[in-house]
CSV table of C-alpha atoms and ligand atoms in Angstrom, one decimal:
chain,number,residue,atom,x,y,z
A,15,MET,CA,48.7,-54.9,-70.0
A,16,ASN,CA,45.2,-54.5,-69.4
A,17,LYS,CA,44.5,-51.8,-66.8
A,18,LYS,CA,41.4,-49.9,-65.7
A,19,THR,CA,42.3,-46.5,-66.8
A,20,ILE,CA,40.9,-43.5,-64.8
A,21,ILE,CA,39.9,-40.4,-66.6
A,22,LYS,CA,39.7,-37.2,-64.7
A,23,ARG,CA,39.5,-33.5,-66.1
A,24,ALA,CA,42.2,-31.6,-64.6
A,25,ASP,CA,39.7,-29.3,-62.6
A,26,GLU,CA,37.7,-32.2,-60.8
A,27,LYS,CA,38.6,-32.4,-57.0
A,28,ASP,CA,41.8,-34.0,-56.2
A,29,ALA,CA,42.1,-35.4,-59.9
A,30,LEU,CA,46.0,-34.0,-59.9
A,31,LYS,CA,46.8,-35.2,-56.3
A,32,GLU,CA,45.5,-38.5,-57.6
A,33,ALA,CA,47.8,-38.4,-60.6
A,34,ALA,CA,50.7,-37.4,-58.6
A,35,SER,CA,50.0,-40.2,-56.0
A,36,LEU,CA,49.9,-42.7,-58.9
A,37,LEU,CA,53.2,-41.4,-60.3
A,38,LYS,CA,54.9,-41.9,-56.9
A,39,SER,CA,53.9,-45.4,-56.8
A,40,GLY,CA,55.4,-46.3,-60.2
A,41,GLY,CA,52.4,-45.6,-62.3
A,42,LEU,CA,51.5,-44.1,-65.8
A,43,VAL,CA,49.7,-40.9,-66.1
A,44,VAL,CA,48.9,-39.2,-69.2
A,45,ILE,CA,49.2,-35.2,-68.4
A,46,PRO,CA,48.6,-32.4,-70.8
A,47,THR,CA,51.3,-30.0,-71.7
A,48,GLU,CA,51.1,-26.8,-73.9
A,49,THR,CA,52.9,-28.8,-76.9
A,50,VAL,CA,50.8,-32.4,-76.9
A,51,TYR,CA,49.8,-34.8,-74.2
A,52,GLY,CA,52.7,-36.7,-72.5
A,53,LEU,CA,52.8,-40.1,-71.0
A,54,GLY,CA,54.4,-39.7,-67.5
A,55,ALA,CA,56.1,-41.9,-65.0
A,56,ASN,CA,58.8,-41.3,-62.4
A,57,ALA,CA,62.0,-40.7,-64.2
A,58,LEU,CA,64.1,-42.1,-61.4
A,59,ASP,CA,62.1,-45.2,-61.4
A,60,ALA,CA,63.8,-47.5,-64.1
A,61,ARG,CA,60.9,-49.9,-64.2
A,62,ALA,CA,58.1,-47.5,-64.5
A,63,VAL,CA,59.9,-45.8,-67.4
A,64,GLU,CA,60.2,-49.2,-68.7
A,65,ASN,CA,56.2,-49.5,-68.6
A,66,ILE,CA,56.2,-46.1,-70.8
A,67,PHE,CA,58.2,-48.0,-73.6
A,68,LYS,CA,55.9,-51.1,-73.3
A,69,ALA,CA,52.4,-49.0,-73.3
A,70,LYS,CA,54.0,-47.0,-76.5
A,71,GLY,CA,55.5,-49.7,-78.3
A,72,ARG,CA,58.5,-47.2,-78.3
A,73,PRO,CA,62.0,-48.5,-79.5
A,74,SER,CA,64.3,-48.8,-76.6
A,75,ASP,CA,67.1,-46.5,-78.2
A,76,ASN,CA,64.9,-43.4,-78.6
A,77,PRO,CA,65.6,-41.4,-75.3
A,78,LEU,CA,62.9,-39.7,-73.3
A,79,ILE,CA,62.5,-36.2,-72.2
A,80,VAL,CA,62.6,-35.6,-68.3
A,81,HIS,CA,60.0,-32.9,-67.2
A,82,ILE,CA,60.7,-30.5,-64.0
A,83,SER,CA,58.2,-27.9,-62.6
A,84,ASP,CA,61.0,-25.5,-61.3
A,85,ILE,CA,64.5,-24.9,-62.2
A,86,SER,CA,65.7,-25.8,-58.6
A,87,GLU,CA,64.9,-29.3,-59.5
A,88,LEU,CA,67.6,-29.1,-62.1
A,89,ASN,CA,70.7,-29.6,-60.2
A,90,ASN,CA,70.2,-33.4,-59.4
A,91,LEU,CA,69.9,-34.4,-63.0
A,92,VAL,CA,72.6,-32.9,-64.6
A,93,LYS,CA,76.4,-32.6,-64.0
A,94,ASN,CA,77.2,-29.4,-65.8
A,95,ILE,CA,75.0,-26.3,-66.4
A,96,THR,CA,76.8,-24.4,-69.5
A,97,ASN,CA,76.2,-20.9,-70.1
A,98,THR,CA,74.5,-21.9,-73.3
A,99,ALA,CA,71.9,-23.7,-70.9
A,100,LYS,CA,71.6,-20.7,-68.5
A,101,ILE,CA,70.9,-18.3,-71.3
A,102,ALA,CA,68.2,-20.6,-73.0
A,103,MET,CA,66.5,-21.5,-69.6
A,104,ASP,CA,66.5,-17.8,-68.7
A,105,LYS,CA,64.7,-16.8,-71.9
A,106,PHE,CA,62.6,-19.7,-72.7
A,107,TRP,CA,61.6,-21.6,-69.4
A,108,PRO,CA,58.9,-22.3,-68.6
A,109,GLY,CA,58.1,-23.3,-72.0
A,110,PRO,CA,58.2,-25.6,-75.5
A,111,LEU,CA,62.0,-25.8,-75.1
A,112,THR,CA,63.9,-29.1,-74.3
A,113,LEU,CA,67.7,-29.0,-73.2
A,114,VAL,CA,69.8,-31.6,-73.7
A,115,MET,CA,72.7,-31.3,-71.1
A,116,GLU,CA,75.3,-33.8,-69.7
A,117,LYS,CA,73.2,-36.3,-67.2
A,118,SER,CA,74.1,-36.9,-63.7
A,119,ASP,CA,74.2,-40.6,-62.0
A,120,ILE,CA,70.6,-40.7,-61.0
A,121,ILE,CA,69.3,-40.6,-64.3
A,122,PRO,CA,68.7,-44.3,-65.4
A,123,ASN,CA,70.2,-45.3,-68.6
A,124,ILE,CA,66.7,-46.4,-69.9
A,125,ILE,CA,65.6,-42.6,-70.0
A,126,THR,CA,68.8,-41.7,-72.0
A,127,ALA,CA,69.2,-44.9,-74.3
A,128,GLY,CA,72.7,-45.3,-72.8
A,129,LEU,CA,73.5,-41.5,-73.9
A,130,ASP,CA,75.4,-39.6,-71.4
A,131,THR,CA,73.1,-36.7,-72.1
A,132,VAL,CA,69.7,-36.3,-71.0
A,133,ALA,CA,67.0,-34.2,-72.4
A,134,ILE,CA,65.2,-31.6,-69.9
A,135,ARG,CA,62.1,-29.5,-70.1
A,136,MET,CA,60.2,-27.3,-67.7
A,137,PRO,CA,56.6,-26.9,-69.7
A,138,ASP,CA,54.4,-24.0,-69.4
A,139,ASN,CA,51.4,-25.8,-68.9
A,140,MET,CA,50.0,-25.1,-65.1
A,141,VAL,CA,48.5,-28.6,-64.8
A,142,ALA,CA,51.4,-30.4,-65.9
A,143,ARG,CA,53.6,-28.3,-63.4
A,144,GLN,CA,51.3,-28.4,-60.6
A,145,ILE,CA,51.3,-32.5,-61.0
A,146,ILE,CA,55.3,-32.6,-61.2
A,147,LYS,CA,55.4,-30.3,-58.1
A,148,LEU,CA,52.9,-32.5,-56.2
A,149,ALA,CA,54.7,-35.9,-57.0
A,150,GLY,CA,58.1,-34.1,-55.9
A,151,LEU,CA,59.8,-36.1,-58.9
A,152,PRO,CA,61.1,-35.7,-62.4
A,153,ILE,CA,58.4,-36.9,-64.8
A,154,ALA,CA,59.9,-38.7,-67.9
A,155,ALA,CA,57.1,-38.1,-70.6
A,156,PRO,CA,57.1,-38.7,-74.4
A,157,SER,CA,54.1,-37.9,-76.4
A,158,ALA,CA,51.0,-39.8,-75.4
A,159,ASN,CA,50.7,-41.8,-78.7
A,160,SER,CA,51.3,-45.3,-80.1
A,161,SER,CA,54.7,-45.5,-81.6
A,162,GLY,CA,54.6,-44.0,-85.0
A,163,LYS,CA,51.1,-42.5,-84.8
A,164,PRO,CA,51.0,-38.6,-84.9
A,165,SER,CA,51.1,-37.2,-81.4
A,166,PRO,CA,47.9,-36.5,-79.4
A,167,THR,CA,46.4,-33.1,-79.1
A,168,ASN,CA,43.4,-33.8,-77.4
A,169,ILE,CA,42.2,-36.5,-75.1
A,170,GLU,CA,40.0,-38.5,-77.6
A,171,HIS,CA,43.3,-39.2,-79.4
A,172,VAL,CA,45.1,-40.4,-76.2
A,173,ILE,CA,42.2,-42.4,-75.4
A,174,GLU,CA,42.5,-44.3,-78.8
A,175,ASP,CA,45.9,-45.3,-78.4
A,176,LEU,CA,46.5,-45.8,-74.8
A,177,ASP,CA,43.2,-46.6,-73.1
A,178,SER,CA,43.6,-49.8,-70.6
A,179,LYS,CA,47.4,-49.1,-71.0
A,180,VAL,CA,47.8,-46.4,-68.4
A,181,ASP,CA,46.5,-45.8,-65.1
A,182,MET,CA,45.1,-42.4,-65.3
A,183,ILE,CA,44.5,-40.0,-67.9
A,184,ILE,CA,44.4,-36.2,-67.1
A,185,ASP,CA,42.2,-34.0,-69.3
A,186,GLY,CA,43.4,-30.5,-69.8
A,187,GLY,CA,41.3,-29.8,-72.9
A,188,LYS,CA,43.2,-29.3,-76.6
A,189,THR,CA,47.0,-28.4,-76.3
A,190,ILE,CA,47.8,-25.1,-77.7
A,191,VAL,CA,50.9,-25.6,-79.4
A,192,GLY,CA,49.9,-28.7,-81.3
A,193,VAL,CA,53.8,-29.9,-82.1
A,194,GLU,CA,56.2,-31.2,-79.9
A,195,SER,CA,59.0,-29.0,-78.1
A,196,THR,CA,62.0,-27.7,-79.9
A,197,VAL,CA,64.9,-29.9,-78.8
A,198,LEU,CA,68.0,-27.8,-78.3
A,199,ASP,CA,71.6,-29.6,-77.5
A,200,VAL,CA,73.1,-27.0,-75.0
A,201,THR,CA,76.3,-29.0,-74.3
A,202,GLY,CA,78.7,-26.8,-76.0
A,203,ASN,CA,79.1,-23.1,-76.8
A,204,ILE,CA,76.9,-22.9,-80.0
A,205,PRO,CA,73.5,-24.3,-79.4
A,206,MET,CA,72.3,-26.8,-82.0
A,207,ILE,CA,68.3,-27.8,-82.9
A,208,LEU,CA,68.2,-31.3,-82.8
A,209,ARG,CA,63.9,-31.3,-83.4
A,210,PRO,CA,62.6,-27.9,-84.6
A,211,GLY,CA,59.3,-26.6,-82.7
A,212,ASP,CA,57.5,-23.7,-81.1
A,213,VAL,CA,60.9,-22.2,-80.1
A,214,THR,CA,62.1,-21.4,-83.6
A,215,ARG,CA,65.8,-20.7,-84.8
A,216,GLU,CA,64.6,-17.0,-85.1
A,217,ASP,CA,63.5,-16.9,-81.6
A,218,LEU,CA,67.0,-18.3,-80.3
A,219,LEU,CA,68.7,-15.8,-82.3
A,220,GLU,CA,67.5,-13.2,-80.2
A,221,VAL,CA,69.8,-14.7,-77.4
A,222,PHE,CA,72.3,-16.2,-79.1
A,223,THR,CA,74.8,-15.0,-81.6
A,224,GLN,CA,75.1,-18.3,-83.8
A,225,VAL,CA,72.5,-21.5,-83.7
A,226,GLU,CA,73.3,-24.7,-85.5
A,227,GLU,CA,70.8,-27.3,-86.9
A,228,ASP,CA,71.3,-30.7,-87.2
A,229,ILE,CA,71.2,-31.7,-90.8
A,230,SER,CA,69.0,-34.6,-90.5
A,231,ILE,CA,65.9,-32.4,-89.6
A,232,MET,CA,64.6,-31.7,-93.1
A,233,LYS,CA,66.3,-34.3,-95.2
A,234,ASP,CA,66.0,-37.9,-95.6
A,235,ASP,CA,69.3,-39.3,-96.1
A,236,LYS,CA,70.2,-43.1,-95.0
A,237,ASP,CA,73.9,-42.0,-94.6
A,238,ILE,CA,73.2,-39.2,-92.0
A,239,ILE,CA,73.1,-40.6,-88.5
A,240,PRO,CA,70.7,-38.0,-86.8
A,241,LYS,CA,72.2,-36.5,-83.5
A,242,SER,CA,68.7,-37.1,-81.9
A,243,PRO,CA,68.1,-40.7,-82.0
A,244,GLY,CA,64.5,-40.3,-82.2
A,245,GLN,CA,64.7,-38.7,-85.2
A,246,LYS,CA,65.5,-41.8,-87.3
A,247,TYR,CA,62.1,-43.5,-86.7
A,248,LYS,CA,58.9,-43.3,-88.7
A,249,HIS,CA,56.9,-40.6,-87.1
A,250,TYR,CA,53.4,-39.1,-87.1
A,251,SER,CA,52.1,-41.3,-89.8
A,252,PRO,CA,48.7,-41.2,-90.8
A,253,LYS,CA,47.3,-44.7,-92.1
A,254,ALA,CA,47.1,-43.2,-95.8
A,255,ASN,CA,50.1,-42.6,-98.0
A,256,MET,CA,50.8,-39.0,-98.1
A,257,ARG,CA,52.4,-36.8,-100.7
A,258,ILE,CA,53.5,-33.1,-100.1
A,259,ILE,CA,53.4,-30.7,-102.8
A,260,THR,CA,55.8,-27.7,-102.3
A,261,GLY,CA,56.9,-24.7,-104.4
A,262,ASP,CA,54.9,-21.9,-105.9
A,263,LEU,CA,51.3,-21.6,-104.3
A,264,GLY,CA,49.6,-21.6,-107.9
A,265,ASN,CA,51.4,-24.5,-109.4
A,266,ILE,CA,50.9,-26.6,-106.1
A,267,VAL,CA,47.2,-26.1,-106.6
A,268,VAL,CA,47.4,-27.0,-110.3
A,269,ARG,CA,49.2,-30.1,-109.4
A,270,ILE,CA,47.2,-31.4,-106.4
A,271,ASN,CA,44.3,-31.1,-108.5
A,272,GLN,CA,45.9,-33.0,-111.2
A,273,LEU,CA,47.0,-35.9,-109.0
A,274,GLU,CA,43.4,-35.8,-107.3
A,275,LYS,CA,41.8,-36.7,-110.7
A,276,ILE,CA,44.5,-39.3,-111.7
A,277,TYR,CA,44.1,-41.2,-108.1
A,278,ARG,CA,40.3,-40.9,-108.1
A,279,GLU,CA,40.1,-42.1,-111.5
A,280,LYS,CA,42.1,-45.2,-110.2
A,281,GLY,CA,39.3,-45.6,-107.6
A,282,LEU,CA,41.3,-44.4,-104.7
A,283,LYS,CA,39.8,-42.2,-102.0
A,284,VAL,CA,41.9,-38.8,-102.1
A,285,GLY,CA,42.0,-36.6,-99.2
A,286,ILE,CA,43.3,-33.0,-99.6
A,287,LEU,CA,45.2,-30.9,-97.0
A,288,ALA,CA,45.0,-27.4,-97.9
A,289,THR,CA,45.3,-23.8,-96.4
A,290,ALA,CA,42.6,-21.1,-96.0
A,291,GLU,CA,44.2,-19.4,-98.9
A,292,THR,CA,43.7,-22.0,-101.4
A,293,MET,CA,40.6,-23.9,-100.1
A,294,ASP,CA,38.0,-22.8,-102.5
A,295,LYS,CA,40.2,-23.9,-105.3
A,296,TYR,CA,39.7,-27.8,-104.7
A,297,LYS,CA,36.3,-30.0,-104.6
A,298,GLU,CA,35.0,-29.9,-101.1
A,299,GLU,CA,34.9,-33.8,-100.7
A,300,ASN,CA,37.8,-35.0,-98.3
A,301,LEU,CA,39.1,-31.6,-98.1
A,302,LEU,CA,40.5,-30.6,-94.8
A,303,ILE,CA,41.8,-27.1,-93.9
A,304,LEU,CA,45.2,-26.7,-91.7
A,305,GLY,CA,44.4,-22.5,-91.0
A,306,ALA,CA,45.8,-19.5,-92.7
A,307,ARG,CA,49.5,-19.7,-94.1
A,308,LYS,CA,49.8,-16.1,-92.5
A,309,ASN,CA,49.0,-17.6,-89.2
A,310,PRO,CA,51.4,-20.8,-89.0
A,311,LYS,CA,50.9,-21.3,-85.6
A,312,GLU,CA,47.3,-22.1,-86.3
A,313,ILE,CA,48.6,-24.7,-88.7
A,314,ALA,CA,50.9,-26.4,-86.4
A,315,ALA,CA,48.0,-26.5,-83.6
A,316,LYS,CA,45.8,-28.5,-86.4
A,317,LEU,CA,48.3,-30.7,-88.1
A,318,PHE,CA,48.1,-33.9,-86.0
A,319,PHE,CA,44.6,-33.6,-85.4
A,320,LEU,CA,43.8,-33.3,-89.1
A,321,LEU,CA,46.1,-36.3,-89.6
A,322,ARG,CA,44.1,-38.5,-87.3
A,323,LYS,CA,40.9,-37.4,-89.0
A,324,PHE,CA,42.1,-38.5,-92.4
A,325,ASP,CA,42.3,-41.7,-90.6
A,326,LYS,CA,38.8,-41.8,-89.6
A,327,MET,CA,37.7,-40.9,-92.8
A,328,ASN,CA,39.5,-44.0,-94.5
A,329,VAL,CA,41.2,-42.1,-97.4
A,330,ASP,CA,43.8,-44.1,-99.2
A,331,ILE,CA,46.1,-41.0,-100.0
A,332,ILE,CA,46.6,-37.5,-98.8
A,333,LEU,CA,47.7,-34.6,-101.1
A,334,ALA,CA,49.2,-32.1,-98.8
A,335,GLU,CA,50.1,-28.5,-99.4
A,336,GLY,CA,53.7,-27.7,-98.4
A,337,ILE,CA,54.4,-24.5,-95.8
A,338,GLU,CA,56.9,-22.1,-96.0
A,339,GLU,CA,60.0,-23.3,-94.1
A,340,ILE,CA,60.6,-20.4,-91.9
A,341,GLY,CA,59.8,-19.6,-88.4
A,342,ILE,CA,57.4,-22.4,-87.3
A,343,GLY,CA,56.9,-23.6,-90.5
A,344,ARG,CA,60.2,-25.6,-90.0
A,345,ALA,CA,58.7,-27.6,-87.4
A,346,ILE,CA,55.3,-28.0,-89.4
A,347,MET,CA,57.3,-29.3,-92.6
A,348,ASN,CA,59.7,-31.4,-90.3
A,349,ARG,CA,56.4,-33.3,-88.9
A,350,MET,CA,54.8,-33.3,-92.4
A,351,LYS,CA,57.8,-34.8,-94.1
A,352,LYS,CA,58.1,-37.6,-91.7
A,353,ALA,CA,54.4,-38.2,-91.6
A,354,ALA,CA,54.8,-38.3,-95.6
A,355,GLY,CA,58.1,-40.8,-95.4
A,356,PHE,CA,59.8,-38.0,-97.5
A,357,ASP,CA,57.5,-38.2,-100.6
A,358,ILE,CA,58.0,-34.6,-101.7
A,359,GLU,CA,57.4,-33.2,-105.1
A,360,LYS,CA,58.5,-29.5,-106.0
A,361,VAL,CA,56.7,-27.6,-108.5
B,417,AMP,P1,59.3,-37.6,-77.6
B,417,AMP,O1,59.4,-38.0,-76.4
B,417,AMP,O2,58.4,-38.3,-78.5
B,417,AMP,O3,58.9,-35.9,-78.0
B,417,AMP,O4,60.6,-37.6,-78.3
B,417,AMP,C1,61.8,-37.0,-77.6
B,417,AMP,C2,62.8,-36.6,-78.8
B,417,AMP,O5,64.1,-36.0,-77.6
B,417,AMP,C3,63.3,-37.8,-79.5
B,417,AMP,O6,63.6,-37.1,-80.9
B,417,AMP,C4,64.6,-38.0,-79.0
B,417,AMP,O7,65.5,-38.6,-79.7
B,417,AMP,C5,65.1,-36.5,-78.1
B,417,AMP,N1,66.1,-36.7,-77.3
B,417,AMP,C6,65.9,-37.4,-75.7
B,417,AMP,N2,66.8,-37.3,-75.1
B,417,AMP,C7,68.1,-36.9,-75.8
B,417,AMP,C8,69.3,-36.9,-75.8
B,417,AMP,N3,69.8,-37.2,-74.8
B,417,AMP,N4,70.2,-36.6,-76.9
B,417,AMP,C9,69.4,-36.0,-78.1
B,417,AMP,N5,68.2,-36.2,-78.2
B,417,AMP,C10,67.4,-36.7,-77.2
B,418,MG,MG1,56.8,-38.6,-79.8
């Protein structure tokens, strides 16, 4: 694939119209959303969707999320809107929550990797919703990165991975949330989190009495088959090896400094991923700061950006501080653990 990729800012004249018309004619368009940038195509056109998999190098058994601009567009796409689904939509749409529902027959099998359910989201980002509305189509859109790499939170990262592989990229600035949507199975009476995100378990418990969580989210156990097929793949990986140190914050600092010295003396270039609370406890060289622990949303927004920054710094190993696994901290740690290939040390 070698295309001439058109790049336009979302506020340029006719940019969104052009994006919509390319989508209507079967093209690939990168669109900003509030979570990360998405690589969009007409969800009802199996050939267009096939090109998403090609451009990303995505395994064909990893299903895609379908995006809509209004709840009225949902009826055609699903068979059964459960009460669980209605409650979730009412409270959290538009927003960073994807709902897994029973699929209707117009959804091509390539979208769902042959499953009888489909994942649907109505994004909060106005540019995304306007493009979907102008196209008049449901838009399949996984994150706009090469498969395996950290998801793109700005247009530079999209260009690194997808320039000349897509028809158009719409620049909507930095994404706000920075990690992908929460994926929630709402086919039954009790909702189940298949991927943690900005809509947290705590948020969901405001409207549901019970919320389950797929056990594969936080564990690396080859015997567990994840309910969300994409979860089994290597994800979000920087080029360097990464190790997470969790536990008591004082101990974390001591251990990271110890490991830094050991690796440095072996001649390796060591990156440290720390937080505002601990930043002055490390050598400044190759030190990147996620943000303040008391503001985990900031950490989520910066995580993928900093993982890509380490790539550019050409570090050999990243030593990362673990984050408390509550609220959005669960999404942060889910992405960090996958990025680290589950190399975690508790101190
Ligand atoms: P991405 O598009 O890269 O944000 O990944 C989409 C995520 O949604 C993957 O982890 C998929 O496995 C998950 N997903 C998509 N469709 C379904 C479905 N029908 N059932 C369960 N998980 C799904
Ligand atoms: Mg992705």
